[in-house]
Coordinates of C-alpha atoms in Angstrom, one line a residue:
Chain A
X1 CA -247.7 -47.9 -149.2
X2 CA -244.8 -46.8 -147.1
X3 CA -244.0 -43.3 -145.8
X4 CA -242.0 -42.3 -148.8
X5 CA -243.3 -42.3 -152.3
X6 CA -241.0 -42.5 -155.4
X7 CA -242.4 -41.4 -158.8
X8 CA -240.5 -41.3 -162.1
X9 CA -241.3 -38.9 -164.9
X10 CA -240.1 -38.9 -168.5
X11 CA -239.5 -35.2 -169.4
X12 CA -241.2 -34.2 -172.6
X13 CA -239.7 -31.8 -175.3
X14 CA -242.5 -29.3 -174.6
X15 CA -241.3 -29.1 -170.9
X16 CA -238.0 -27.6 -172.0
X17 CA -236.8 -24.0 -172.8
X18 CA -234.6 -22.8 -175.6
X19 CA -231.6 -24.3 -173.9
X20 CA -233.4 -27.7 -173.6
X21 CA -233.5 -27.2 -169.8
X22 CA -236.7 -27.9 -168.0
X23 CA -238.8 -24.8 -167.4
X24 CA -238.8 -24.2 -163.6
X25 CA -242.6 -24.2 -163.7
X26 CA -242.6 -27.6 -165.4
X27 CA -240.4 -28.9 -162.6
X28 CA -242.9 -27.4 -160.2
X29 CA -245.7 -29.2 -162.1
X30 CA -243.9 -32.6 -161.7
X31 CA -243.3 -31.9 -158.0
X32 CA -247.0 -31.2 -157.4
X33 CA -247.9 -34.2 -159.4
X34 CA -245.8 -36.4 -157.1
X35 CA -247.5 -34.9 -154.1
X36 CA -250.9 -35.7 -155.6
X37 CA -249.9 -39.3 -156.4
X38 CA -248.5 -39.9 -152.9
X39 CA -251.6 -38.5 -151.2
X40 CA -253.7 -40.8 -153.5
X41 CA -251.5 -43.8 -152.8
X42 CA -251.9 -43.2 -149.0
X43 CA -255.7 -42.7 -149.1
X44 CA -255.9 -39.0 -148.5
X45 CA -255.8 -37.7 -152.0
X46 CA -258.1 -35.0 -153.4
X47 CA -260.6 -37.5 -154.7
X48 CA -260.8 -39.3 -151.4
X49 CA -261.1 -36.0 -149.4
X50 CA -263.8 -34.7 -151.8
X51 CA -266.2 -37.3 -150.4
X52 CA -265.8 -35.7 -147.0
X53 CA -266.2 -32.2 -148.7
X54 CA -262.5 -31.4 -147.9
X55 CA -259.7 -30.5 -150.2
X56 CA -256.0 -29.8 -150.0
X57 CA -254.8 -26.3 -150.7
X58 CA -251.1 -25.4 -151.4
X59 CA -250.1 -22.4 -149.3
X60 CA -246.3 -22.1 -149.7
X61 CA -243.6 -23.8 -151.7
X62 CA -239.8 -23.5 -151.7
X63 CA -237.7 -25.2 -154.3
X64 CA -233.9 -25.3 -154.6
X65 CA -232.3 -26.4 -157.8
X66 CA -228.8 -27.8 -157.8
X67 CA -228.9 -28.9 -161.5
X68 CA -231.8 -28.3 -163.8
X69 CA -232.5 -31.5 -165.8
X70 CA -232.9 -31.4 -169.6
X71 CA -235.6 -32.7 -171.8
X72 CA -235.7 -36.4 -172.8
X73 CA -234.2 -37.3 -169.3
X74 CA -236.1 -39.1 -166.6
X75 CA -236.3 -37.7 -163.1
X76 CA -237.5 -39.4 -159.9
X77 CA -239.2 -37.5 -157.2
X78 CA -239.3 -38.8 -153.7
X79 CA -241.9 -37.3 -151.4
X80 CA -243.1 -37.7 -147.8
X81 CA -244.8 -35.7 -145.0
X82 CA -242.3 -34.2 -142.6
X83 CA -244.8 -33.0 -140.0
X84 CA -248.4 -32.0 -139.2
X85 CA -249.5 -29.0 -137.2
X86 CA -253.0 -28.0 -136.3
X87 CA -253.9 -26.5 -139.7
X88 CA -251.1 -27.4 -142.1
X89 CA -248.8 -30.2 -143.1
X90 CA -245.2 -29.9 -144.4
X91 CA -244.5 -32.2 -147.4
X92 CA -240.9 -32.5 -148.6
X93 CA -239.4 -33.7 -151.9
X94 CA -236.0 -34.8 -153.3
X95 CA -235.6 -34.7 -157.1
X96 CA -233.1 -37.2 -158.4
X97 CA -231.5 -37.6 -161.8
X98 CA -231.1 -40.9 -163.8
X99 CA -227.9 -41.6 -161.7
X100 CA -230.1 -41.3 -158.5
X101 CA -228.1 -38.2 -157.5
X102 CA -230.1 -35.4 -155.8
X103 CA -230.5 -32.4 -158.2
X104 CA -233.1 -30.5 -156.3
X105 CA -235.2 -30.2 -153.1
X106 CA -238.6 -28.8 -152.4
X107 CA -240.7 -28.2 -149.3
X108 CA -244.4 -27.3 -149.3
X109 CA -247.1 -26.4 -146.8
X110 CA -250.6 -27.5 -147.3
X111 CA -253.9 -26.7 -145.5
X112 CA -257.0 -28.8 -145.7
X113 CA -260.1 -26.7 -146.2
X114 CA -263.9 -27.4 -146.2
X115 CA -265.0 -27.0 -149.8
X116 CA -268.3 -25.3 -148.7
X117 CA -267.0 -22.8 -146.1
X118 CA -263.5 -22.5 -147.6
X119 CA -262.3 -22.5 -143.9
X120 CA -259.3 -24.6 -142.7
X121 CA -260.1 -28.0 -141.2
X122 CA -258.4 -29.3 -138.0
X123 CA -256.0 -32.0 -139.4
X124 CA -256.6 -34.1 -136.2
X125 CA -259.9 -34.9 -138.0
X126 CA -257.9 -37.1 -140.3
X127 CA -256.2 -39.4 -137.8
X128 CA -254.9 -41.7 -140.5
X129 CA -252.6 -38.9 -141.6
X130 CA -250.4 -39.3 -138.5
X131 CA -249.4 -42.8 -139.7
X132 CA -247.6 -41.2 -142.6
X133 CA -245.3 -38.7 -140.9
X134 CA -241.8 -39.4 -142.2
X135 CA -240.2 -36.7 -140.1
X136 CA -237.2 -36.5 -142.4
X137 CA -236.2 -32.8 -143.1
X138 CA -234.4 -31.8 -146.3
X139 CA -231.1 -30.0 -146.3
X140 CA -232.5 -26.6 -147.4
X141 CA -234.3 -23.7 -145.7
X142 CA -238.0 -24.1 -144.9
X143 CA -240.7 -22.2 -146.7
X144 CA -240.6 -18.5 -146.1
X145 CA -243.3 -15.8 -145.7
X146 CA -242.6 -13.3 -148.5
X147 CA -243.0 -9.6 -148.1
X148 CA -245.5 -7.4 -149.9
X149 CA -244.3 -5.8 -153.1
X150 CA -246.1 -2.7 -154.5
X151 CA -245.3 0.4 -156.4
X152 CA -246.0 0.7 -160.1
X153 CA -247.1 -2.5 -161.8
X154 CA -244.6 -3.8 -164.4
X155 CA -247.2 -5.8 -166.3
X156 CA -250.8 -6.8 -166.5
X157 CA -252.3 -10.1 -167.6
X158 CA -255.9 -11.3 -168.3
X159 CA -256.4 -14.8 -167.1
X160 CA -257.0 -17.0 -170.2
X161 CA -258.3 -20.5 -171.1
X162 CA -254.7 -21.9 -171.1
X163 CA -254.1 -20.7 -167.5
X164 CA -257.0 -22.6 -165.9
X165 CA -256.7 -26.1 -164.6
X166 CA -259.2 -28.8 -163.5
X167 CA -259.6 -26.9 -160.2
X168 CA -261.2 -24.1 -162.3
X169 CA -258.7 -21.6 -161.1
X170 CA -255.2 -20.5 -162.3
X171 CA -252.8 -23.4 -162.2
X172 CA -250.3 -22.9 -159.3
X173 CA -247.3 -22.9 -161.6
X174 CA -248.8 -20.3 -164.0
X175 CA -247.9 -17.5 -161.5
X176 CA -244.3 -18.6 -161.8
X177 CA -244.5 -18.7 -165.6
X178 CA -245.8 -15.1 -165.6
X179 CA -242.9 -14.0 -163.4
X180 CA -240.2 -15.8 -165.5
X181 CA -241.6 -14.2 -168.6
X182 CA -240.4 -10.9 -167.2
X183 CA -236.8 -12.0 -167.9
X184 CA -235.2 -12.1 -171.3
X185 CA -233.7 -15.2 -172.9
X186 CA -230.3 -13.4 -172.7
X187 CA -230.8 -13.4 -168.9
X188 CA -231.6 -17.1 -168.9
X189 CA -228.5 -17.8 -171.0
X190 CA -226.3 -16.3 -168.3
X191 CA -228.2 -17.2 -165.1
X192 CA -229.8 -20.2 -163.4
X193 CA -232.5 -20.3 -160.7
X194 CA -230.9 -21.2 -157.4
X195 CA -234.2 -21.2 -155.5
X196 CA -237.8 -20.1 -156.0
X197 CA -240.4 -19.5 -153.2
X198 CA -244.1 -19.0 -153.8
X199 CA -246.8 -17.9 -151.3
X200 CA -250.3 -18.6 -152.5
X201 CA -252.8 -16.2 -150.9
X202 CA -256.0 -16.2 -153.1
X203 CA -256.9 -17.9 -156.3
X204 CA -257.2 -16.1 -159.6
X205 CA -260.2 -17.0 -161.8
X206 CA -260.9 -17.0 -165.5
X207 CA -261.3 -13.6 -167.1
X208 CA -259.8 -11.7 -164.1
X209 CA -257.2 -9.2 -164.7
X210 CA -254.0 -9.3 -162.6
X211 CA -251.1 -7.0 -162.2
X212 CA -247.5 -7.8 -161.5
X213 CA -245.2 -5.9 -159.1
X214 CA -241.4 -6.4 -158.9
X215 CA -238.8 -5.4 -156.4
X216 CA -235.2 -6.2 -157.1
X217 CA -232.9 -6.9 -154.1
X218 CA -229.2 -7.6 -154.1
X219 CA -229.3 -11.4 -154.5
X220 CA -233.0 -12.0 -155.3
X221 CA -236.1 -10.6 -157.0
X222 CA -239.4 -10.3 -155.3
X223 CA -242.8 -10.3 -157.1
X224 CA -246.4 -9.9 -156.2
X225 CA -249.4 -10.7 -158.3
X226 CA -252.5 -8.8 -157.3
X227 CA -256.1 -8.7 -158.7
X228 CA -256.5 -5.5 -160.7
X229 CA -260.0 -4.6 -159.6
X230 CA -259.5 -4.5 -155.8
X231 CA -255.7 -4.8 -155.6
X232 CA -256.1 -8.0 -153.5
X233 CA -252.7 -9.8 -153.3
X234 CA -253.1 -13.3 -154.9
X235 CA -249.5 -14.6 -155.0
X236 CA -246.0 -13.7 -154.0
X237 CA -242.9 -15.1 -155.7
X238 CA -239.2 -14.8 -154.9
X239 CA -236.4 -15.9 -157.2
X240 CA -232.8 -16.3 -156.2
X241 CA -230.5 -16.4 -159.2
X242 CA -226.9 -17.6 -159.7
X243 CA -224.7 -16.6 -162.5
X244 CA -223.6 -19.4 -164.8
X245 CA -219.9 -20.2 -164.6
Chain B
X1 CA -237.6 -50.5 -187.0
X2 CA -240.6 -51.1 -189.2
X3 CA -242.6 -48.7 -191.2
X4 CA -245.0 -47.9 -188.5
X5 CA -244.0 -46.5 -185.1
X6 CA -246.2 -46.9 -182.0
X7 CA -245.5 -44.5 -179.0
X8 CA -247.5 -44.5 -175.8
X9 CA -247.8 -41.3 -173.6
X10 CA -249.1 -40.9 -170.1
X11 CA -251.1 -37.7 -170.1
X12 CA -250.1 -35.3 -167.3
X13 CA -252.5 -33.2 -165.2
X14 CA -250.8 -30.0 -166.5
X15 CA -251.9 -31.1 -170.1
X16 CA -255.5 -30.8 -169.2
X17 CA -258.0 -27.9 -169.2
X18 CA -260.7 -27.0 -166.7
X19 CA -262.8 -29.9 -167.9
X20 CA -259.9 -32.3 -167.5
X21 CA -259.7 -32.7 -171.2
X22 CA -256.4 -32.6 -173.0
X23 CA -255.6 -29.1 -174.4
X24 CA -255.7 -29.4 -178.2
X25 CA -252.2 -27.9 -178.3
X26 CA -251.0 -30.6 -175.9
X27 CA -252.4 -33.3 -178.2
X28 CA -250.5 -31.6 -181.0
X29 CA -247.3 -31.7 -178.9
X30 CA -247.7 -35.4 -178.4
X31 CA -248.3 -36.0 -182.1
X32 CA -245.2 -34.0 -183.0
X33 CA -243.2 -35.9 -180.4
X34 CA -244.3 -39.2 -182.0
X35 CA -243.1 -37.8 -185.4
X36 CA -239.7 -36.9 -183.9
X37 CA -239.3 -40.3 -182.2
X38 CA -240.2 -42.2 -185.4
X39 CA -237.7 -40.2 -187.5
X40 CA -235.0 -40.8 -184.8
X41 CA -235.9 -44.6 -184.7
X42 CA -235.6 -44.8 -188.5
X43 CA -232.3 -42.9 -188.7
X44 CA -233.5 -39.6 -190.2
X45 CA -234.3 -37.6 -187.1
X46 CA -233.3 -34.0 -186.5
X47 CA -230.0 -35.0 -184.7
X48 CA -229.0 -37.3 -187.6
X49 CA -229.9 -34.6 -190.2
X50 CA -228.0 -31.9 -188.4
X51 CA -224.8 -33.7 -189.2
X52 CA -225.6 -33.1 -192.9
X53 CA -226.6 -29.5 -192.1
X54 CA -230.3 -30.4 -192.9
X55 CA -233.3 -30.2 -190.7
X56 CA -237.1 -31.0 -190.9
X57 CA -239.6 -28.1 -191.0
X58 CA -243.3 -28.6 -190.4
X59 CA -245.3 -26.9 -193.1
X60 CA -248.9 -28.0 -192.6
X61 CA -250.9 -30.0 -190.1
X62 CA -254.5 -31.2 -190.0
X63 CA -255.9 -33.0 -186.9
X64 CA -259.3 -34.5 -186.5
X65 CA -260.5 -35.3 -183.0
X66 CA -263.2 -37.9 -182.5
X67 CA -262.9 -38.0 -178.7
X68 CA -260.6 -35.8 -176.7
X69 CA -258.8 -37.9 -174.1
X70 CA -258.7 -36.8 -170.5
X71 CA -255.8 -36.3 -168.1
X72 CA -254.3 -39.4 -166.3
X73 CA -255.2 -41.5 -169.4
X74 CA -252.7 -43.1 -171.7
X75 CA -252.8 -42.5 -175.4
X76 CA -250.9 -44.4 -178.1
X77 CA -249.9 -42.6 -181.3
X78 CA -249.1 -44.6 -184.5
X79 CA -247.2 -42.8 -187.2
X80 CA -245.8 -43.6 -190.6
X81 CA -244.8 -41.8 -193.8
X82 CA -247.5 -42.0 -196.4
X83 CA -245.6 -40.5 -199.4
X84 CA -242.6 -38.5 -200.5
X85 CA -242.6 -35.9 -203.2
X86 CA -239.8 -33.8 -204.5
X87 CA -239.7 -31.3 -201.6
X88 CA -242.0 -32.7 -198.9
X89 CA -243.2 -35.8 -197.2
X90 CA -246.6 -36.6 -195.8
X91 CA -246.6 -38.2 -192.3
X92 CA -249.8 -39.6 -190.9
X93 CA -250.9 -40.4 -187.4
X94 CA -253.7 -42.4 -185.6
X95 CA -254.3 -41.6 -182.0
X96 CA -255.7 -44.5 -179.9
X97 CA -257.2 -44.6 -176.4
X98 CA -256.4 -47.3 -173.8
X99 CA -258.9 -49.6 -175.4
X100 CA -256.9 -49.3 -178.7
X101 CA -259.9 -47.5 -180.4
X102 CA -259.0 -44.6 -182.8
X103 CA -259.9 -41.3 -181.1
X104 CA -258.1 -39.0 -183.6
X105 CA -256.2 -38.7 -186.8
X106 CA -253.5 -36.3 -188.0
X107 CA -251.7 -35.7 -191.3
X108 CA -248.7 -33.5 -191.7
X109 CA -246.4 -32.2 -194.4
X110 CA -242.7 -31.7 -193.8
X111 CA -239.9 -30.2 -195.9
X112 CA -236.2 -30.7 -195.4
X113 CA -234.2 -27.6 -195.5
X114 CA -230.5 -26.7 -195.5
X115 CA -229.7 -25.1 -192.2
X116 CA -227.4 -22.5 -193.8
X117 CA -229.3 -21.5 -196.9
X118 CA -232.8 -22.2 -195.4
X119 CA -233.8 -23.5 -198.8
X120 CA -235.6 -26.8 -199.4
X121 CA -233.5 -29.9 -200.1
X122 CA -234.4 -32.4 -202.7
X123 CA -235.6 -35.4 -200.7
X124 CA -234.1 -37.8 -203.3
X125 CA -230.8 -36.9 -201.5
X126 CA -232.0 -39.1 -198.7
X127 CA -232.5 -42.4 -200.5
X128 CA -233.0 -44.3 -197.2
X129 CA -236.2 -42.4 -196.7
X130 CA -238.0 -44.4 -199.5
X131 CA -237.5 -47.6 -197.5
X132 CA -239.9 -46.2 -195.0
X133 CA -242.9 -45.2 -197.1
X134 CA -246.0 -46.9 -195.6
X135 CA -248.4 -45.6 -198.2
X136 CA -251.4 -46.0 -195.8
X137 CA -253.7 -43.0 -196.0
X138 CA -255.9 -42.0 -193.1
X139 CA -259.7 -41.7 -193.3
X140 CA -259.8 -37.9 -193.2
X141 CA -259.2 -35.0 -195.5
X142 CA -255.6 -34.1 -196.4
X143 CA -253.9 -31.0 -195.2
X144 CA -255.3 -27.8 -196.6
X145 CA -253.9 -24.5 -197.9
X146 CA -255.6 -21.9 -195.7
X147 CA -256.7 -18.5 -197.0
X148 CA -255.3 -15.1 -195.8
X149 CA -257.2 -13.4 -193.0
X150 CA -256.9 -9.7 -192.5
X151 CA -258.9 -6.7 -191.3
X152 CA -258.5 -5.3 -187.8
X153 CA -256.3 -7.4 -185.5
X154 CA -258.3 -8.8 -182.6
X155 CA -255.3 -9.2 -180.4
X156 CA -251.5 -8.6 -180.1
X157 CA -248.9 -10.7 -178.3
X158 CA -245.2 -10.3 -177.6
X159 CA -243.2 -13.5 -177.9
X160 CA -242.1 -14.5 -174.4
X161 CA -239.6 -16.9 -172.8
X162 CA -242.3 -19.5 -172.3
X163 CA -243.2 -19.5 -176.0
X164 CA -239.7 -20.4 -177.2
X165 CA -238.5 -24.0 -177.7
X166 CA -235.2 -25.7 -178.2
X167 CA -235.3 -24.7 -181.9
X168 CA -235.1 -21.1 -180.6
X169 CA -238.3 -20.1 -182.3
X170 CA -241.9 -20.1 -181.1
X171 CA -243.0 -23.7 -180.5
X172 CA -245.4 -24.8 -183.2
X173 CA -248.3 -25.5 -180.8
X174 CA -248.1 -22.0 -179.2
X175 CA -249.8 -20.5 -182.2
X176 CA -252.7 -22.8 -181.6
X177 CA -252.7 -21.9 -177.9
X178 CA -252.9 -18.2 -178.8
X179 CA -255.8 -18.9 -181.1
X180 CA -257.7 -21.0 -178.5
X181 CA -257.2 -18.3 -175.8
X182 CA -259.5 -16.1 -178.0
X183 CA -262.4 -18.4 -176.9
X184 CA -264.1 -18.2 -173.4
X185 CA -264.4 -21.2 -171.1
X186 CA -268.1 -21.0 -171.6
X187 CA -267.5 -21.7 -175.3
X188 CA -265.3 -24.7 -174.4
X189 CA -268.0 -26.0 -172.0
X190 CA -270.5 -26.1 -175.0
X191 CA -268.2 -27.0 -178.0
X192 CA -265.5 -29.4 -179.0
X193 CA -262.9 -29.1 -181.7
X194 CA -263.8 -31.4 -184.6
X195 CA -260.7 -30.5 -186.6
X196 CA -257.8 -28.0 -186.5
X197 CA -255.6 -27.1 -189.5
X198 CA -252.4 -25.1 -189.3
X199 CA -250.2 -23.7 -192.0
X200 CA -246.7 -22.7 -190.8
X201 CA -245.3 -19.9 -193.1
X202 CA -242.5 -18.2 -191.1
X203 CA -241.1 -18.6 -187.7
X204 CA -241.7 -16.1 -184.9
X205 CA -238.7 -15.2 -182.7
X206 CA -238.2 -14.1 -179.1
X207 CA -239.3 -10.5 -178.5
X208 CA -241.2 -10.1 -181.7
X209 CA -244.7 -8.7 -181.6
X210 CA -247.4 -10.5 -183.5
X211 CA -251.0 -9.7 -184.2
X212 CA -253.9 -12.0 -184.6
X213 CA -256.7 -11.7 -187.2
X214 CA -259.9 -13.6 -187.2
X215 CA -262.6 -14.4 -189.7
X216 CA -265.7 -16.4 -188.6
X217 CA -267.4 -18.5 -191.2
X218 CA -270.5 -20.6 -190.9
X219 CA -268.9 -23.9 -189.6
X220 CA -265.4 -22.8 -188.9
X221 CA -263.2 -19.9 -187.7
X222 CA -260.1 -18.8 -189.6
X223 CA -257.1 -17.0 -188.0
X224 CA -253.9 -15.5 -189.2
X225 CA -250.9 -14.6 -187.0
X226 CA -248.7 -11.9 -188.6
X227 CA -245.6 -10.2 -187.5
X228 CA -246.5 -6.7 -186.3
X229 CA -243.6 -4.7 -187.7
X230 CA -243.9 -5.7 -191.4
X231 CA -247.3 -7.6 -191.4
X232 CA -245.5 -10.7 -192.7
X233 CA -247.9 -13.7 -192.3
X234 CA -246.4 -16.3 -189.9
X235 CA -249.1 -18.8 -189.4
X236 CA -252.7 -19.6 -190.4
X237 CA -255.1 -21.6 -188.3
X238 CA -258.5 -23.0 -189.0
X239 CA -260.8 -24.5 -186.3
X240 CA -264.0 -26.5 -187.0
X241 CA -266.2 -26.8 -183.9
X242 CA -269.0 -29.1 -183.1
X243 CA -271.6 -28.4 -180.4
X244 CA -271.6 -30.8 -177.5
X245 CA -274.7 -33.0 -177.3

């Protein structure tokens, strides 16, 4: 396999919202699926790493959307590793429509952790990884460290069966779904997501209660999801909106 | 196109639960997607009907699961119209695994309604439909009329952005998701769904509050979802479970 993986997905009706546009969290699912496929293809996927008792953990994600695709379309996601540092890698993505035009970009940071100790692993321990550095940046801002958001919680949610994935924790994109559910369909009819950023701090588990905080700034909304019982921050999300023309 | 349509789907990681098994509501999504594709292929799909100001409405669904598929597998869904009566059609489905073995069956009843009046349309008005009657029953019980369930609501839910599909009402399979979220992951670890039945009575809309009622019987659980404001029943669901061996 080369440095760059290309994966095509057929968008399903259940991936789309009331305007037939892909839910932003479904787009995120496909992006993460492309990352998993590319790591598998290059021999450092989760199943391979589990034999060494290591696993990948997503730390940050930034996604810019030029044009949200609609259901029944196909999208192709290109992905490659831009760089490796001591404890994390940067993996980039270009999302293309059926005409092969770029309709979105994403950049992600991943750490490798020891499954037992949950501590980061020095990525130099996986020398084969360096063969796969593509170097190619994408034409959007890197991932960002999001600020804390507190105050009065705007909502609470108890983690349910449908939130939990095969990693036995809340699926990464469910946090984004919870945040987007704070907006009305009238808002979605008039606005589009320009960019969403997510920082993943700690995993939420089945049955846990979480609370949602929100801070509206001029051109963006910032959210924090914290565990209810000890107020531990689990996830931060920032959404930049643009008004539809 | 022939009487029987065959549609293959690649199951996605986000379709699977903590045991990597397809969520029952994701299986339902694929079954309904096969119905839509087959109606389109035969010239009586929703887009075609909309020109005549008609649309299909799902009234009842019964689904038996022999073996729940897991993520990353492919499934093939065969579908055909078994029969047509004055106001409704029966459409059947066989779900097959990668070895072409049957792993599930579904049967559904659909009415055609006038978009303006919301009243049923005499299906004799669509004579081409009779060319497509396959007649072939499936080896499971027909759809059933489910009883009313009331008492004290066990939960309430406000219809959110993520619940609404391109028909601008709650997606049919979300009712099943709400019901399954009433079970713990410990329950799912020890039980499998043998059969689920759904009766769709009225659509739930964005922002509406619904309440959930439950009645446990010996070998099955019965649920009703009603609109909070006027207690109008919207949907009834019955789940038959089997204990894992």
